[in-house]
Amino acid sequence: MFTASAGRYQTGYYIYGIGRALSNRILHSASVDPDKRTKDLTGEEVSKITSIMQKTFKIEGDLRREVAANIKRLMDIGSYRGLRHKKGLPVRGQRTKTNARSRKGPRRTVGAIKAAAAKATTGKKQ
């Protein structure tokens, strides 16, 4: 669930799909004080919060499945965004000439690839 609150802000969120704004909205609709620590919540308050989350929002596995299905759909129809996902390149128009290392992976220099390929072919002939 939510972690202990530090003043007005939650210090961490352990549920996929729930951040600070959404957690504050859930607490407001459940009539729970946002400054109250998690360990001090009563069983009734916890059940209110969980019922609101389950009825209203897609979280955790359902949300992950929906996001994966959306990406798969983009790849299946062959859209530009789907092709970028397939190739492992940035999807939202970022430059790739000099940056995007986290999306493209570590650098592979051309000389190292040729040397590795040559070594692999010479090893097979013997």
PDB file of C-alpha atoms in Angstrom:
ATOM      1  CA  MET A   1       0.000   0.000   0.000  1.00  0.00           C
ATOM      2  CA  PHE A   2       1.243   3.515   0.727  1.00  0.00           C
ATOM      3  CA  THR A   3       4.294   3.994   2.874  1.00  0.00           C
ATOM      4  CA  ALA A   4       4.556   6.171   5.932  1.00  0.00           C
ATOM      5  CA  SER A   5       3.751   9.794   5.281  1.00  0.00           C
ATOM      6  CA  ALA A   6       6.331  12.485   5.838  1.00  0.00           C
ATOM      7  CA  GLY A   7       4.404  15.665   6.478  1.00  0.00           C
ATOM      8  CA  ARG A   8       2.010  16.208   3.601  1.00  0.00           C
ATOM      9  CA  TYR A   9       3.756  13.928   1.078  1.00  0.00           C
ATOM     10  CA  GLN A  10       4.034  10.169   0.900  1.00  0.00           C
ATOM     11  CA  THR A  11       7.640   9.006   0.986  1.00  0.00           C
ATOM     12  CA  GLY A  12       7.219   6.065  -1.381  1.00  0.00           C
ATOM     13  CA  TYR A  13       4.642   4.224  -3.428  1.00  0.00           C
ATOM     14  CA  TYR A  14       4.714   0.470  -3.728  1.00  0.00           C
ATOM     15  CA  ILE A  15       1.712  -0.060  -5.979  1.00  0.00           C
ATOM     16  CA  TYR A  16       2.305   0.137  -9.737  1.00  0.00           C
ATOM     17  CA  GLY A  17       0.039   2.802 -11.190  1.00  0.00           C
ATOM     18  CA  ILE A  18      -0.444   4.825  -8.005  1.00  0.00           C
ATOM     19  CA  GLY A  19       1.601   7.946  -7.446  1.00  0.00           C
ATOM     20  CA  ARG A  20       1.339  10.966  -5.196  1.00  0.00           C
ATOM     21  CA  ALA A  21      -1.644  12.667  -6.849  1.00  0.00           C
ATOM     22  CA  LEU A  22      -3.691   9.493  -7.161  1.00  0.00           C
ATOM     23  CA  SER A  23      -2.942   8.413  -3.591  1.00  0.00           C
ATOM     24  CA  ASN A  24      -4.080  11.805  -2.289  1.00  0.00           C
ATOM     25  CA  ARG A  25      -7.274  11.499  -4.345  1.00  0.00           C
ATOM     26  CA  ILE A  26      -7.936   8.013  -2.947  1.00  0.00           C
ATOM     27  CA  LEU A  27      -7.322   9.155   0.637  1.00  0.00           C
ATOM     28  CA  HIS A  28      -9.643  12.131   0.137  1.00  0.00           C
ATOM     29  CA  SER A  29     -12.463   9.969  -1.241  1.00  0.00           C
ATOM     30  CA  ALA A  30     -11.972   7.468   1.623  1.00  0.00           C
ATOM     31  CA  SER A  31     -12.080  10.344   4.163  1.00  0.00           C
ATOM     32  CA  VAL A  32      -8.666   9.424   5.565  1.00  0.00           C
ATOM     33  CA  ASP A  33      -6.236  12.068   6.805  1.00  0.00           C
ATOM     34  CA  PRO A  34      -3.248  12.199   4.403  1.00  0.00           C
ATOM     35  CA  ASP A  35      -0.917  12.991   7.322  1.00  0.00           C
ATOM     36  CA  LYS A  36      -1.837   9.774   9.114  1.00  0.00           C
ATOM     37  CA  ARG A  37       0.911   7.148   9.106  1.00  0.00           C
ATOM     38  CA  THR A  38       0.234   3.770   7.516  1.00  0.00           C
ATOM     39  CA  LYS A  39       0.799   1.863  10.748  1.00  0.00           C
ATOM     40  CA  ASP A  40      -1.857   4.001  12.483  1.00  0.00           C
ATOM     41  CA  LEU A  41      -4.660   3.179  10.009  1.00  0.00           C
ATOM     42  CA  THR A  42      -7.594   1.192  11.349  1.00  0.00           C
ATOM     43  CA  GLY A  43      -8.872  -1.938   9.628  1.00  0.00           C
ATOM     44  CA  GLU A  44     -11.949  -0.072   8.428  1.00  0.00           C
ATOM     45  CA  GLU A  45      -9.844   2.667   6.806  1.00  0.00           C
ATOM     46  CA  VAL A  46      -7.638   0.090   5.097  1.00  0.00           C
ATOM     47  CA  SER A  47     -10.670  -1.750   3.724  1.00  0.00           C
ATOM     48  CA  LYS A  48     -12.142   1.561   2.456  1.00  0.00           C
ATOM     49  CA  ILE A  49      -8.904   2.409   0.667  1.00  0.00           C
ATOM     50  CA  THR A  50      -8.516  -1.037  -0.906  1.00  0.00           C
ATOM     51  CA  SER A  51     -12.140  -1.164  -2.066  1.00  0.00           C
ATOM     52  CA  ILE A  52     -11.816   2.270  -3.712  1.00  0.00           C
ATOM     53  CA  MET A  53      -8.591   1.220  -5.441  1.00  0.00           C
ATOM     54  CA  GLN A  54     -10.037  -2.055  -6.720  1.00  0.00           C
ATOM     55  CA  LYS A  55     -13.324  -0.559  -7.949  1.00  0.00           C
ATOM     56  CA  THR A  56     -11.997   2.612  -9.530  1.00  0.00           C
ATOM     57  CA  PHE A  57      -8.492   2.081 -10.903  1.00  0.00           C
ATOM     58  CA  LYS A  58      -6.479  -0.435 -12.853  1.00  0.00           C
ATOM     59  CA  ILE A  59      -3.389  -1.207 -10.807  1.00  0.00           C
ATOM     60  CA  GLU A  60      -0.528  -3.707 -10.673  1.00  0.00           C
ATOM     61  CA  GLY A  61      -1.026  -6.707 -12.982  1.00  0.00           C
ATOM     62  CA  ASP A  62      -4.091  -5.399 -14.833  1.00  0.00           C
ATOM     63  CA  LEU A  63      -2.343  -2.132 -15.679  1.00  0.00           C
ATOM     64  CA  ARG A  64       0.880  -3.876 -16.731  1.00  0.00           C
ATOM     65  CA  ARG A  65      -1.106  -6.219 -19.009  1.00  0.00           C
ATOM     66  CA  GLU A  66      -2.979  -3.290 -20.557  1.00  0.00           C
ATOM     67  CA  VAL A  67       0.235  -1.366 -21.266  1.00  0.00           C
ATOM     68  CA  ALA A  68       1.885  -4.470 -22.774  1.00  0.00           C
ATOM     69  CA  ALA A  69      -1.205  -5.129 -24.914  1.00  0.00           C
ATOM     70  CA  ASN A  70      -1.172  -1.531 -26.177  1.00  0.00           C
ATOM     71  CA  ILE A  71       2.496  -1.793 -27.172  1.00  0.00           C
ATOM     72  CA  LYS A  72       1.895  -5.169 -28.844  1.00  0.00           C
ATOM     73  CA  ARG A  73      -1.051  -3.681 -30.765  1.00  0.00           C
ATOM     74  CA  LEU A  74       1.149  -0.844 -32.037  1.00  0.00           C
ATOM     75  CA  MET A  75       3.763  -3.352 -33.195  1.00  0.00           C
ATOM     76  CA  ASP A  76       1.168  -5.597 -34.870  1.00  0.00           C
ATOM     77  CA  ILE A  77      -0.416  -2.818 -36.927  1.00  0.00           C
ATOM     78  CA  GLY A  78       3.032  -1.648 -38.031  1.00  0.00           C
ATOM     79  CA  SER A  79       2.741   1.943 -36.874  1.00  0.00           C
ATOM     80  CA  TYR A  80       5.804   4.154 -36.553  1.00  0.00           C
ATOM     81  CA  ARG A  81       5.687   3.903 -32.760  1.00  0.00           C
ATOM     82  CA  GLY A  82       5.373   0.128 -33.004  1.00  0.00           C
ATOM     83  CA  LEU A  83       8.430  -0.080 -35.255  1.00  0.00           C
ATOM     84  CA  ARG A  84      10.428   2.041 -32.812  1.00  0.00           C
ATOM     85  CA  HIS A  85       9.415  -0.323 -29.991  1.00  0.00           C
ATOM     86  CA  LYS A  86      10.497  -3.338 -32.076  1.00  0.00           C
ATOM     87  CA  LYS A  87      13.881  -1.800 -32.880  1.00  0.00           C
ATOM     88  CA  GLY A  88      14.468  -0.717 -29.286  1.00  0.00           C
ATOM     89  CA  LEU A  89      14.783   2.959 -30.174  1.00  0.00           C
ATOM     90  CA  PRO A  90      13.194   6.012 -28.518  1.00  0.00           C
ATOM     91  CA  VAL A  91       9.503   6.238 -29.363  1.00  0.00           C
ATOM     92  CA  ARG A  92       8.656   9.875 -28.700  1.00  0.00           C
ATOM     93  CA  GLY A  93      10.853  11.743 -31.167  1.00  0.00           C
ATOM     94  CA  GLN A  94      14.069  12.044 -29.175  1.00  0.00           C
ATOM     95  CA  ARG A  95      17.347  12.369 -31.056  1.00  0.00           C
ATOM     96  CA  THR A  96      19.404   9.228 -31.538  1.00  0.00           C
ATOM     97  CA  LYS A  97      22.600  10.444 -33.202  1.00  0.00           C
ATOM     98  CA  THR A  98      24.370  11.199 -29.938  1.00  0.00           C
ATOM     99  CA  ASN A  99      22.074  10.215 -27.084  1.00  0.00           C
ATOM    100  CA  ALA A 100      19.465   7.515 -26.283  1.00  0.00           C
ATOM    101  CA  ARG A 101      22.047   5.170 -24.753  1.00  0.00           C
ATOM    102  CA  SER A 102      19.660   3.838 -22.123  1.00  0.00           C
ATOM    103  CA  ARG A 103      17.208   2.763 -24.829  1.00  0.00           C
ATOM    104  CA  LYS A 104      19.770   1.551 -27.396  1.00  0.00           C
ATOM    105  CA  GLY A 105      22.043  -0.214 -24.923  1.00  0.00           C
ATOM    106  CA  PRO A 106      25.819   0.030 -24.571  1.00  0.00           C
ATOM    107  CA  ARG A 107      27.929   1.200 -27.497  1.00  0.00           C
ATOM    108  CA  ARG A 108      29.162  -1.444 -29.922  1.00  0.00           C
ATOM    109  CA  THR A 109      32.087  -0.169 -31.939  1.00  0.00           C
ATOM    110  CA  VAL A 110      32.267  -1.369 -35.536  1.00  0.00           C
ATOM    111  CA  GLY A 111      35.859  -2.607 -35.270  1.00  0.00           C
ATOM    112  CA  ALA A 112      35.053  -4.784 -32.290  1.00  0.00           C
ATOM    113  CA  ILE A 113      32.085  -6.356 -34.076  1.00  0.00           C
ATOM    114  CA  LYS A 114      34.154  -7.147 -37.189  1.00  0.00           C
ATOM    115  CA  ALA A 115      36.939  -8.668 -35.071  1.00  0.00           C
ATOM    116  CA  ALA A 116      34.477 -10.812 -33.145  1.00  0.00           C
ATOM    117  CA  ALA A 117      32.823 -11.967 -36.370  1.00  0.00           C
ATOM    118  CA  ALA A 118      36.198 -12.823 -37.915  1.00  0.00           C
ATOM    119  CA  LYS A 119      37.226 -14.743 -34.809  1.00  0.00           C
ATOM    120  CA  ALA A 120      33.947 -16.686 -34.858  1.00  0.00           C
ATOM    121  CA  THR A 121      34.323 -17.662 -38.528  1.00  0.00           C
ATOM    122  CA  THR A 122      37.965 -18.766 -38.161  1.00  0.00           C
ATOM    123  CA  GLY A 123      37.053 -20.889 -35.164  1.00  0.00           C
ATOM    124  CA  LYS A 124      34.379 -22.744 -37.159  1.00  0.00           C
ATOM    125  CA  LYS A 125      36.721 -23.651 -40.063  1.00  0.00           C
ATOM    126  CA  GLN A 126      39.110 -25.589 -37.876  1.00  0.00           C
TER     127      GLN A 126
END
